[in-house]
Coordinates of N, CA, C and O in Angstrom, one line a residue:
X1 N 41.1 -109.7 -51.6 CA 42.2 -109.2 -52.4 C 41.9 -107.8 -52.9 O 40.8 -107.5 -53.4
X2 N 42.8 -106.9 -52.7 CA 42.7 -105.6 -53.1 C 43.2 -105.4 -54.5 O 44.4 -105.6 -54.8
X3 N 42.3 -105.0 -55.5 CA 42.8 -104.9 -56.9 C 43.9 -103.9 -57.0 O 44.9 -104.2 -57.8
X4 N 43.9 -102.8 -56.3 CA 45.0 -101.8 -56.4 C 46.3 -102.4 -55.9 O 47.4 -102.1 -56.5
X5 N 46.3 -103.2 -54.9 CA 47.5 -103.8 -54.4 C 48.1 -104.8 -55.4 O 49.3 -104.9 -55.6
X6 N 47.2 -105.6 -56.0 CA 47.6 -106.6 -57.0 C 48.2 -105.8 -58.2 O 49.3 -106.2 -58.6
X7 N 47.6 -104.8 -58.6 CA 48.1 -104.0 -59.7 C 49.5 -103.4 -59.4 O 50.4 -103.4 -60.2
X8 N 49.6 -102.8 -58.2 CA 50.9 -102.3 -57.8 C 52.0 -103.3 -57.8 O 53.1 -103.1 -58.3
X9 N 51.7 -104.5 -57.3 CA 52.7 -105.6 -57.2 C 53.0 -106.1 -58.7 O 54.2 -106.4 -58.9
X10 N 52.0 -106.1 -59.5 CA 52.3 -106.5 -60.9 C 53.2 -105.5 -61.6 O 54.1 -105.9 -62.3
X11 N 53.0 -104.3 -61.3 CA 53.9 -103.2 -61.9 C 55.3 -103.4 -61.4 O 56.3 -103.2 -62.1
X12 N 55.4 -103.6 -60.1 CA 56.7 -103.8 -59.5 C 57.4 -105.0 -60.0 O 58.6 -105.0 -60.3
X13 N 56.6 -106.1 -60.2 CA 57.2 -107.3 -60.8 C 57.6 -107.1 -62.2 O 58.7 -107.5 -62.6
X14 N 56.8 -106.4 -63.0 CA 57.2 -106.0 -64.3 C 58.5 -105.3 -64.4 O 59.3 -105.4 -65.3
X15 N 58.7 -104.5 -63.3 CA 60.0 -103.7 -63.2 C 61.2 -104.5 -62.7 O 62.3 -104.0 -62.5
X16 N 61.0 -105.8 -62.5 CA 62.1 -106.7 -62.1 C 62.1 -107.0 -60.6 O 63.1 -107.6 -60.2
X17 N 61.2 -106.5 -59.8 CA 61.2 -106.8 -58.4 C 60.6 -108.2 -58.1 O 59.4 -108.4 -58.1
X18 N 61.6 -109.1 -57.8 CA 61.2 -110.5 -57.5 C 60.4 -110.6 -56.2 O 59.5 -111.4 -56.1
X19 N 60.7 -109.7 -55.3 CA 60.0 -109.7 -54.0 C 58.5 -109.4 -54.2 O 57.6 -109.9 -53.6
X20 N 58.2 -108.5 -55.2 CA 56.9 -108.2 -55.5 C 56.1 -109.4 -56.1 O 55.0 -109.7 -55.7
X21 N 56.8 -110.2 -56.9 CA 56.2 -111.5 -57.4 C 55.9 -112.4 -56.3 O 54.8 -113.0 -56.2
X22 N 56.8 -112.5 -55.4 CA 56.6 -113.4 -54.2 C 55.5 -112.9 -53.3 O 54.8 -113.8 -52.7
X23 N 55.4 -111.6 -53.2 CA 54.3 -111.1 -52.4 C 52.9 -111.2 -53.1 O 51.9 -111.3 -52.5
X24 N 53.0 -111.2 -54.4 CA 51.8 -111.4 -55.2 C 51.2 -112.8 -55.2 O 49.9 -112.9 -55.1
X25 N 52.0 -113.8 -55.1 CA 51.5 -115.1 -55.2 C 50.4 -115.5 -54.2 O 49.4 -116.0 -54.5
X26 N 50.6 -115.2 -52.9 CA 49.6 -115.5 -51.9 C 48.3 -114.6 -52.1 O 47.2 -115.1 -51.8
X27 N 48.5 -113.4 -52.7 CA 47.3 -112.6 -52.9 C 46.4 -113.1 -54.0 O 45.2 -113.0 -53.9
X28 N 47.0 -113.7 -55.0 CA 46.2 -114.2 -56.2 C 45.9 -115.7 -56.1 O 45.1 -116.2 -56.9
X29 N 46.5 -116.4 -55.2 CA 46.4 -117.9 -55.1 C 44.9 -118.3 -55.1 O 44.5 -119.2 -55.8
X30 N 44.1 -117.7 -54.2 CA 42.8 -118.2 -54.0 C 41.9 -118.0 -55.3 O 41.2 -118.8 -55.7
X31 N 42.2 -116.8 -55.9 CA 41.4 -116.5 -57.1 C 41.9 -117.5 -58.3 O 41.1 -118.0 -59.0
X32 N 43.2 -117.8 -58.3 CA 43.7 -118.8 -59.3 C 43.1 -120.2 -59.0 O 42.7 -120.9 -60.0
X33 N 42.9 -120.5 -57.8 CA 42.3 -121.8 -57.4 C 40.8 -121.8 -57.9 O 40.4 -122.8 -58.5
X34 N 40.1 -120.7 -57.7 CA 38.7 -120.6 -58.2 C 38.7 -120.7 -59.7 O 37.8 -121.5 -60.3
X35 N 39.6 -120.1 -60.4 CA 39.7 -120.2 -61.9 C 40.0 -121.6 -62.3 O 39.4 -122.1 -63.3
X36 N 40.9 -122.3 -61.6 CA 41.2 -123.6 -62.0 C 40.1 -124.6 -61.7 O 39.8 -125.5 -62.6
X37 N 39.4 -124.4 -60.6 CA 38.2 -125.2 -60.3 C 37.1 -125.0 -61.4 O 36.6 -126.0 -61.9
X38 N 36.9 -123.8 -61.8 CA 36.0 -123.5 -62.9 C 36.4 -124.1 -64.2 O 35.6 -124.7 -65.0
X39 N 37.7 -124.0 -64.5 CA 38.2 -124.6 -65.8 C 38.1 -126.1 -65.8 O 37.9 -126.7 -66.9
X40 N 38.2 -126.7 -64.7 CA 38.2 -128.2 -64.6 C 36.8 -128.8 -64.4 O 36.7 -130.0 -64.5
X41 N 35.9 -127.9 -64.2 CA 34.5 -128.4 -64.0 C 34.1 -129.2 -65.2 O 34.3 -128.9 -66.4
X42 N 33.6 -130.4 -64.9 CA 33.1 -131.3 -66.0 C 34.2 -132.2 -66.6 O 33.9 -132.9 -67.5
X43 N 35.4 -132.1 -66.1 CA 36.4 -133.0 -66.6 C 36.1 -134.4 -66.2 O 35.3 -134.6 -65.2
X44 N 36.6 -135.4 -66.9 CA 36.3 -136.8 -66.6 C 36.6 -137.1 -65.1 O 37.6 -136.6 -64.6
X45 N 35.9 -138.1 -64.6 CA 36.2 -138.6 -63.2 C 37.6 -139.2 -63.3 O 38.0 -139.9 -64.3
X46 N 38.4 -139.0 -62.2 CA 39.7 -139.6 -62.2 C 40.7 -138.8 -63.0 O 41.8 -139.3 -63.3
X47 N 40.4 -137.6 -63.4 CA 41.3 -136.7 -64.1 C 42.6 -136.6 -63.3 O 42.6 -136.4 -62.1
X48 N 43.7 -136.9 -64.0 CA 45.0 -136.9 -63.2 C 45.6 -135.6 -62.9 O 46.5 -135.4 -62.1
X49 N 45.1 -134.5 -63.5 CA 45.5 -133.1 -63.2 C 44.6 -132.5 -62.2 O 43.4 -132.4 -62.5
X50 N 45.1 -132.2 -61.0 CA 44.3 -131.6 -60.0 C 44.3 -130.1 -60.1 O 45.3 -129.5 -60.7
X51 N 43.4 -129.4 -59.4 CA 43.3 -128.0 -59.5 C 44.6 -127.3 -59.0 O 45.1 -126.3 -59.6
X52 N 45.1 -127.9 -57.9 CA 46.3 -127.3 -57.4 C 47.5 -127.4 -58.4 O 48.2 -126.4 -58.6
X53 N 47.6 -128.5 -59.0 CA 48.7 -128.7 -60.0 C 48.4 -127.7 -61.2 O 49.4 -127.1 -61.7
X54 N 47.2 -127.5 -61.6 CA 46.8 -126.6 -62.7 C 47.3 -125.2 -62.3 O 47.9 -124.4 -63.1
X55 N 47.0 -124.8 -61.0 CA 47.3 -123.4 -60.6 C 48.9 -123.3 -60.6 O 49.4 -122.3 -61.1
X56 N 49.6 -124.3 -60.1 CA 51.0 -124.2 -60.1 C 51.6 -124.1 -61.4 O 52.5 -123.3 -61.7
X57 N 51.1 -125.0 -62.4 CA 51.7 -124.9 -63.7 C 51.4 -123.6 -64.4 O 52.3 -123.0 -65.1
X58 N 50.2 -123.1 -64.2 CA 49.8 -121.8 -64.8 C 50.7 -120.7 -64.2 O 51.1 -119.8 -64.9
X59 N 50.9 -120.7 -62.9 CA 51.6 -119.6 -62.3 C 53.1 -119.7 -62.7 O 53.7 -118.6 -63.0
X60 N 53.6 -120.9 -62.9 CA 55.0 -121.0 -63.4 C 55.1 -120.4 -64.8 O 56.1 -119.7 -65.1
X61 N 54.1 -120.6 -65.6 CA 54.1 -120.1 -67.0 C 53.9 -118.6 -66.9 O 54.6 -117.8 -67.7
X62 N 53.1 -118.1 -66.0 CA 52.9 -116.6 -65.8 C 54.2 -116.0 -65.4 O 54.6 -114.9 -65.8
X63 N 55.0 -116.6 -64.5 CA 56.2 -116.1 -64.0 C 57.3 -116.0 -65.1 O 58.1 -115.1 -65.1
X64 N 57.2 -116.9 -66.1 CA 58.2 -116.9 -67.2 C 57.7 -116.2 -68.4 O 58.4 -116.1 -69.4
X65 N 56.5 -115.6 -68.3 CA 55.8 -115.1 -69.5 C 56.5 -113.8 -70.0 O 56.4 -113.4 -71.2
X66 N 57.0 -113.0 -69.1 CA 57.6 -111.7 -69.5 C 56.5 -110.7 -70.0 O 56.8 -109.9 -70.9
X67 N 55.3 -110.8 -69.4 CA 54.2 -110.0 -69.9 C 54.4 -108.6 -69.2 O 54.8 -108.4 -68.1
X68 N 54.0 -107.6 -70.0 CA 53.9 -106.2 -69.5 C 52.5 -106.0 -68.8 O 51.6 -105.6 -69.4
X69 N 52.4 -106.4 -67.6 CA 51.2 -106.5 -66.8 C 50.6 -105.1 -66.8 O 51.2 -104.1 -66.4
X70 N 49.3 -105.0 -67.1 CA 48.5 -103.7 -67.0 C 47.9 -103.6 -65.7 O 48.0 -102.6 -65.0
X71 N 47.1 -104.6 -65.3 CA 46.4 -104.6 -64.0 C 45.9 -106.0 -63.6 O 46.3 -107.0 -64.3
X72 N 45.1 -106.0 -62.6 CA 44.6 -107.3 -62.0 C 43.8 -108.1 -63.1 O 44.0 -109.3 -63.3
X73 N 42.9 -107.4 -63.8 CA 42.1 -108.1 -64.8 C 42.9 -108.7 -65.9 O 42.7 -109.8 -66.4
X74 N 43.9 -107.9 -66.3 CA 44.9 -108.4 -67.4 C 45.6 -109.7 -66.9 O 45.7 -110.6 -67.6
X75 N 46.1 -109.6 -65.7 CA 46.7 -110.8 -65.1 C 45.9 -112.0 -65.1 O 46.3 -113.1 -65.6
X76 N 44.6 -111.9 -64.7 CA 43.7 -113.0 -64.6 C 43.3 -113.5 -66.0 O 43.0 -114.6 -66.3
X77 N 43.2 -112.5 -67.0 CA 42.9 -112.9 -68.3 C 44.1 -113.8 -68.9 O 43.8 -114.8 -69.6
X78 N 45.3 -113.4 -68.7 CA 46.4 -114.2 -69.1 C 46.5 -115.5 -68.4 O 46.8 -116.6 -69.0
X79 N 46.1 -115.5 -67.1 CA 46.1 -116.7 -66.3 C 45.1 -117.7 -66.9 O 45.4 -118.9 -67.0
X80 N 43.9 -117.2 -67.3 CA 42.9 -118.0 -67.9 C 43.5 -118.7 -69.2 O 43.3 -119.9 -69.4
X81 N 44.2 -117.9 -70.0 CA 44.8 -118.5 -71.2 C 45.8 -119.6 -70.9 O 45.9 -120.6 -71.5
X82 N 46.6 -119.3 -69.9 CA 47.6 -120.3 -69.5 C 47.0 -121.6 -69.0 O 47.4 -122.7 -69.3
X83 N 45.9 -121.5 -68.2 CA 45.2 -122.7 -67.7 C 44.6 -123.4 -68.9 O 44.7 -124.7 -68.9
X84 N 44.0 -122.7 -69.8 CA 43.5 -123.4 -71.0 C 44.6 -124.2 -71.7 O 44.4 -125.3 -72.1
X85 N 45.7 -123.6 -71.9 CA 46.8 -124.2 -72.6 C 47.3 -125.5 -71.8 O 47.6 -126.5 -72.4
X86 N 47.4 -125.3 -70.5 CA 47.8 -126.5 -69.7 C 46.8 -127.6 -69.8 O 47.2 -128.8 -70.0
X87 N 45.5 -127.3 -69.8 CA 44.5 -128.4 -69.9 C 44.5 -129.0 -71.3 O 44.4 -130.2 -71.5
X88 N 44.7 -128.2 -72.3 CA 44.8 -128.7 -73.7 C 46.0 -129.6 -73.8 O 45.9 -130.7 -74.3
X89 N 47.2 -129.2 -73.3 CA 48.4 -130.0 -73.4 C 48.2 -131.3 -72.7 O 48.6 -132.4 -73.1
X90 N 47.5 -131.2 -71.5 CA 47.3 -132.4 -70.7 C 46.3 -133.4 -71.4 O 46.6 -134.6 -71.4
X91 N 45.3 -132.9 -72.0 CA 44.3 -133.7 -72.7 C 45.0 -134.4 -73.9 O 44.7 -135.5 -74.2
X92 N 45.8 -133.6 -74.6 CA 46.5 -134.2 -75.8 C 47.5 -135.3 -75.4 O 47.6 -136.3 -76.1
X93 N 48.2 -135.0 -74.3 CA 49.1 -136.1 -73.8 C 48.3 -137.3 -73.4 O 48.8 -138.4 -73.6
X94 N 47.2 -137.1 -72.7 CA 46.4 -138.2 -72.3 C 45.9 -139.0 -73.5 O 45.9 -140.2 -73.5
X95 N 45.4 -138.3 -74.5 CA 44.8 -139.0 -75.7 C 46.0 -139.7 -76.4 O 45.8 -140.8 -76.9
X96 N 47.1 -139.1 -76.5 CA 48.3 -139.8 -77.1 C 48.6 -141.0 -76.4 O 49.0 -142.0 -77.0
X97 N 48.6 -141.0 -75.1 CA 49.0 -142.2 -74.3 C 47.9 -143.3 -74.5 O 48.3 -144.5 -74.4
X98 N 46.7 -142.9 -74.7 CA 45.6 -143.9 -74.9 C 45.2 -144.2 -76.3 O 44.3 -144.9 -76.6
X99 N 45.9 -143.6 -77.3 CA 45.6 -143.7 -78.7 C 45.4 -145.1 -79.1 O 46.2 -146.0 -78.8
X100 N 44.2 -145.4 -79.7 CA 43.9 -146.7 -80.2 C 43.4 -147.6 -79.1 O 43.0 -148.8 -79.4
X101 N 43.4 -147.2 -77.8 CA 43.0 -148.1 -76.7 C 41.5 -148.0 -76.4 O 41.1 -148.7 -75.4
X102 N 40.8 -147.3 -77.1 CA 39.4 -147.2 -76.8 C 39.1 -146.5 -75.5 O 38.1 -146.7 -74.9
X103 N 40.0 -145.6 -75.1 CA 39.8 -144.9 -73.8 C 38.7 -144.0 -73.9 O 38.4 -143.4 -74.9
X104 N 38.0 -143.8 -72.8 CA 36.8 -142.8 -72.8 C 37.3 -141.4 -73.0 O 38.4 -141.1 -72.6
X105 N 36.5 -140.6 -73.6 CA 36.8 -139.2 -73.8 C 36.7 -138.4 -72.5 O 36.0 -138.9 -71.6
X106 N 37.3 -137.3 -72.4 CA 37.3 -136.4 -71.2 C 36.2 -135.3 -71.4 O 36.4 -134.3 -72.1
X107 N 35.0 -135.6 -70.9 CA 33.9 -134.6 -71.2 C 33.9 -133.4 -70.4 O 34.4 -133.4 -69.2
X108 N 33.4 -132.3 -71.0 CA 33.1 -131.1 -70.2 C 31.6 -131.0 -70.1 O 30.9 -131.1 -71.1
X109 N 31.1 -131.0 -68.9 CA 29.7 -131.0 -68.7 C 28.9 -129.9 -69.4 O 27.9 -130.1 -70.1
X110 N 29.4 -128.7 -69.2 CA 28.7 -127.6 -69.8 C 29.7 -126.6 -70.4 O 30.2 -125.8 -69.7
X111 N 30.0 -126.7 -71.7 CA 30.9 -125.8 -72.3 C 30.3 -124.4 -72.2 O 29.2 -124.2 -72.7
X112 N 31.0 -123.6 -71.5 CA 30.6 -122.2 -71.4 C 29.3 -122.0 -70.7 O 28.6 -121.0 -71.0
X113 N 28.9 -122.9 -69.9 CA 27.6 -122.8 -69.1 C 26.4 -122.7 -70.1 O 25.4 -122.1 -69.8
X114 N 26.6 -123.3 -71.3 CA 25.5 -123.3 -72.2 C 24.7 -124.6 -71.9 O 25.1 -125.7 -72.2
X115 N 23.5 -124.4 -71.4 CA 22.6 -125.6 -71.1 C 22.3 -126.3 -72.4 O 21.9 -125.7 -73.4
X116 N 22.5 -127.6 -72.3 CA 22.1 -128.4 -73.5 C 23.3 -128.6 -74.5 O 23.1 -129.3 -75.4
X117 N 24.4 -127.9 -74.2 CA 25.5 -128.1 -75.1 C 26.1 -129.5 -74.9 O 26.3 -129.9 -73.8
X118 N 26.3 -130.3 -76.0 CA 26.9 -131.6 -75.8 C 28.2 -131.5 -75.2 O 29.0 -130.6 -75.3
X119 N 28.5 -132.6 -74.4 CA 29.9 -132.7 -73.8 C 30.9 -132.7 -74.9 O 30.7 -133.1 -76.0
X120 N 32.1 -132.1 -74.5 CA 33.2 -132.0 -75.5 C 34.5 -132.2 -74.7 O 34.6 -131.9 -73.6
X121 N 35.5 -132.8 -75.4 CA 36.8 -132.8 -74.8 C 37.4 -131.5 -74.8 O 37.0 -130.6 -75.7
X122 N 38.3 -131.2 -73.9 CA 39.0 -129.9 -73.8 C 39.7 -129.6 -75.1 O 39.7 -128.5 -75.6
X123 N 40.2 -130.6 -75.8 CA 40.9 -130.4 -77.0 C 39.9 -130.0 -78.1 O 40.2 -129.2 -79.0
X124 N 38.7 -130.6 -78.1 CA 37.7 -130.3 -79.1 C 37.2 -128.8 -78.9 O 37.1 -128.0 -79.8
X125 N 37.0 -128.4 -77.6 CA 36.7 -127.1 -77.3 C 37.8 -126.1 -77.8 O 37.5 -125.1 -78.3
X126 N 39.0 -126.5 -77.6 CA 40.2 -125.7 -78.0 C 40.1 -125.5 -79.6 O 40.3 -124.4 -80.1
X127 N 39.8 -126.6 -80.3 CA 39.7 -126.6 -81.7 C 38.6 -125.6 -82.2 O 38.8 -124.8 -83.1
X128 N 37.5 -125.7 -81.5 CA 36.3 -124.8 -81.8 C 36.7 -123.3 -81.5 O 36.4 -122.4 -82.3
X129 N 37.4 -123.1 -80.4 CA 37.8 -121.7 -80.1 C 38.8 -121.2 -81.1 O 38.8 -120.0 -81.5
X130 N 39.7 -122.1 -81.6 CA 40.6 -121.7 -82.7 C 39.9 -121.3 -84.0 O 40.3 -120.3 -84.6
X131 N 38.9 -122.1 -84.3 CA 38.1 -121.8 -85.5 C 37.4 -120.4 -85.3 O 37.4 -119.6 -86.3
X132 N 36.8 -120.2 -84.2 CA 36.2 -118.9 -83.9 C 37.2 -117.8 -84.0 O 36.9 -116.7 -84.6
X133 N 38.4 -118.0 -83.4 CA 39.4 -116.9 -83.5 C 39.9 -116.6 -84.9 O 40.2 -115.5 -85.2
X134 N 39.8 -117.6 -85.8 CA 40.2 -117.4 -87.2 C 39.3 -116.3 -87.8 O 39.8 -115.6 -88.7
X135 N 38.0 -116.2 -87.5 CA 37.2 -115.2 -88.1 C 36.7 -114.1 -87.1 O 36.3 -113.1 -87.6
X136 N 36.9 -114.3 -85.8 CA 36.5 -113.3 -84.8 C 37.3 -113.5 -83.5 O 36.8 -114.1 -82.6
X137 N 38.5 -113.0 -83.5 CA 39.4 -113.2 -82.4 C 38.8 -112.6 -81.1 O 39.0 -113.2 -80.0
X138 N 38.1 -111.5 -81.2 CA 37.6 -110.9 -80.0 C 36.5 -111.8 -79.3 O 36.6 -111.9 -78.1
X139 N 35.7 -112.4 -80.1 CA 34.7 -113.2 -79.5 C 35.3 -114.5 -78.9 O 34.9 -114.9 -77.8
X140 N 36.3 -115.0 -79.5 CA 37.1 -116.1 -79.0 C 37.7 -115.8 -77.7 O 37.7 -116.6 -76.7
X141 N 38.3 -114.6 -77.6 CA 39.0 -114.2 -76.4 C 38.0 -114.0 -75.3 O 38.2 -114.4 -74.1
X142 N 36.8 -113.5 -75.6 CA 35.8 -113.3 -74.6 C 35.3 -114.6 -74.0 O 35.2 -114.8 -72.8
X143 N 35.1 -115.6 -74.9 CA 34.8 -117.0 -74.5 C 35.8 -117.5 -73.6 O 35.5 -118.2 -72.6
X144 N 37.1 -117.4 -74.0 CA 38.2 -117.9 -73.2 C 38.2 -117.3 -71.8 O 38.3 -118.0 -70.8
X145 N 38.0 -116.0 -71.7 CA 38.0 -115.3 -70.4 C 36.9 -115.7 -69.6 O 37.0 -115.9 -68.3
X146 N 35.7 -115.9 -70.2 CA 34.5 -116.3 -69.5 C 34.6 -117.8 -69.0 O 34.4 -118.0 -67.8
X147 N 35.0 -118.7 -69.9 CA 35.0 -120.1 -69.5 C 36.2 -120.5 -68.7 O 36.1 -121.0 -67.6
X148 N 37.4 -120.2 -69.2 CA 38.6 -120.6 -68.5 C 39.0 -119.6 -67.4 O 39.7 -120.0 -66.5
X149 N 38.7 -118.4 -67.6 CA 39.0 -117.4 -66.6 C 38.0 -117.1 -65.5 O 38.3 -116.6 -64.4
X150 N 36.8 -117.4 -65.8 CA 35.7 -117.1 -64.9 C 35.6 -115.6 -64.5 O 35.1 -115.3 -63.4
X151 N 36.0 -114.8 -65.4 CA 36.0 -113.3 -65.1 C 34.6 -112.8 -65.2 O 33.7 -113.3 -65.9
X152 N 34.3 -111.8 -64.4 CA 33.0 -111.1 -64.5 C 32.9 -110.3 -65.8 O 33.9 -110.1 -66.5
X153 N 31.7 -109.8 -66.1 CA 31.6 -109.0 -67.3 C 32.4 -107.7 -67.2 O 33.0 -107.3 -68.2
X154 N 32.4 -107.1 -66.0 CA 33.3 -105.9 -65.8 C 34.7 -106.2 -66.0 O 35.5 -105.4 -66.6
X155 N 35.2 -107.4 -65.5 CA 36.6 -107.7 -65.6 C 36.9 -108.0 -67.1 O 38.0 -107.6 -67.6
X156 N 36.0 -108.8 -67.8 CA 36.3 -109.0 -69.2 C 36.3 -107.7 -70.0 O 37.1 -107.5 -70.9
X157 N 35.4 -106.8 -69.7 CA 35.4 -105.5 -70.3 C 36.7 -104.8 -70.1 O 37.2 -104.2 -71.1
X158 N 37.2 -104.8 -68.9 CA 38.5 -104.1 -68.6 C 39.6 -104.8 -69.4 O 40.5 -104.1 -70.0
X159 N 39.7 -106.1 -69.5 CA 40.8 -106.8 -70.2 C 40.7 -106.5 -71.7 O 41.6 -106.2 -72.4
X160 N 39.4 -106.5 -72.2 CA 39.2 -106.3 -73.6 C 39.1 -104.8 -74.0 O 39.0 -104.5 -75.2
X161 N 39.0 -103.9 -73.1 CA 38.9 -102.5 -73.3 C 37.6 -102.3 -74.1 O 37.6 -101.6 -75.1
X162 N 36.5 -102.9 -73.6 CA 35.2 -102.7 -74.2 C 34.2 -102.4 -73.1 O 34.5 -102.5 -71.9
X163 N 33.0 -102.0 -73.4 CA 31.9 -101.8 -72.4 C 31.4 -103.2 -72.0 O 31.5 -104.2 -72.8
X164 N 30.8 -103.3 -70.8 CA 30.2 -104.5 -70.3 C 29.1 -104.9 -71.2 O 28.9 -106.1 -71.5
X165 N 28.4 -104.0 -71.8 CA 27.2 -104.3 -72.7 C 27.8 -104.9 -73.9 O 27.2 -105.9 -74.5
X166 N 28.9 -104.4 -74.5 CA 29.5 -105.0 -75.7 C 29.9 -106.5 -75.4 O 29.7 -107.4 -76.2
X167 N 30.5 -106.6 -74.2 CA 31.0 -108.0 -73.8 C 29.8 -108.9 -73.7 O 29.8 -110.0 -74.2
X168 N 28.7 -108.4 -73.2 CA 27.5 -109.3 -73.1 C 27.0 -109.7 -74.5 O 26.7 -110.8 -74.7
X169 N 26.9 -108.7 -75.4 CA 26.4 -109.0 -76.7 C 27.4 -110.0 -77.4 O 26.9 -111.0 -78.0
X170 N 28.7 -109.7 -77.4 CA 29.6 -110.6 -78.0 C 29.6 -112.0 -77.4 O 29.7 -113.0 -78.1
X171 N 29.5 -112.1 -76.1 CA 29.4 -113.4 -75.4 C 28.2 -114.2 -75.8 O 28.3 -115.4 -76.0
X172 N 27.0 -113.5 -75.9 CA 25.8 -114.2 -76.3 C 26.0 -114.8 -77.7 O 25.6 -115.9 -78.0
X173 N 26.5 -114.0 -78.6 CA 26.7 -114.5 -80.0 C 27.7 -115.7 -80.0 O 27.5 -116.7 -80.6
X174 N 28.8 -115.5 -79.2 CA 29.9 -116.6 -79.2 C 29.3 -117.9 -78.6 O 29.6 -118.9 -79.1
X175 N 28.5 -117.8 -77.6 CA 27.9 -119.0 -77.0 C 27.0 -119.7 -78.0 O 27.0 -120.9 -78.1
X176 N 26.2 -118.9 -78.7 CA 25.3 -119.5 -79.7 C 26.1 -120.2 -80.8 O 25.8 -121.3 -81.2
X177 N 27.2 -119.5 -81.2 CA 28.1 -120.1 -82.3 C 28.7 -121.4 -81.7 O 28.8 -122.4 -82.4
X178 N 29.1 -121.3 -80.5 CA 29.8 -122.5 -79.9 C 28.8 -123.7 -79.8 O 29.1 -124.8 -80.1
X179 N 27.5 -123.3 -79.4 CA 26.5 -124.4 -79.3 C 26.3 -125.0 -80.6 O 26.2 -126.2 -80.7
X180 N 26.2 -124.2 -81.7 CA 26.0 -124.7 -83.0 C 27.2 -125.6 -83.4 O 27.0 -126.7 -84.0
X181 N 28.4 -125.1 -83.2 CA 29.6 -125.9 -83.6 C 29.7 -127.2 -82.9 O 30.1 -128.2 -83.5
X182 N 29.5 -127.2 -81.6 CA 29.6 -128.4 -80.8 C 28.5 -129.4 -81.2 O 28.7 -130.6 -81.1
X183 N 27.4 -128.9 -81.6 CA 26.2 -129.7 -82.0 C 26.5 -130.4 -83.3 O 26.1 -131.5 -83.5
X184 N 27.2 -129.7 -84.2 CA 27.4 -130.2 -85.6 C 28.7 -131.0 -85.6 O 29.0 -131.7 -86.6
X185 N 29.6 -130.9 -84.6 CA 30.8 -131.6 -84.6 C 30.7 -133.1 -84.3 O 31.6 -133.9 -84.4
X186 N 29.5 -133.5 -83.9 CA 29.3 -134.9 -83.5 C 28.7 -135.7 -84.7 O 28.1 -135.4 -85.5

């Protein structure tokens, strides 16, 4: 995938060119699949939402978002947020359907690749991210881009308009905070 071509198509799509959106879809599909696979890593066995469905739902939300696309990294940052929201909605619907039934929780094996972090439901992770965003929105967004978006440090830096070194520092702090929150939430 050529980043410049993706950015050019995003700008054309922003200008109302539906053909550009249609040309963009196959270019970003594989990367969206990778993001979806990463976002679903650790979900419970038998999860009813498959990666392909997650990609399609997220892309439909992206198509209707009316976002003023800046570039490829911005697109995938927003895609990560959309996937997170789809997973949260799905988890909440699943929990509501099973409420009171003693159904098993939907664990995430490693929240944010933090070794030793206790498993957490996607909705619990969402709650923790919301708490973090309440006092430090930038760290919460970096966590979201890292975990749900699977973006590289350079891509996160571009989306956040920060240096990669700052992203690294913020991410290390956010992971430690997350580890502490998930450990005390039990």
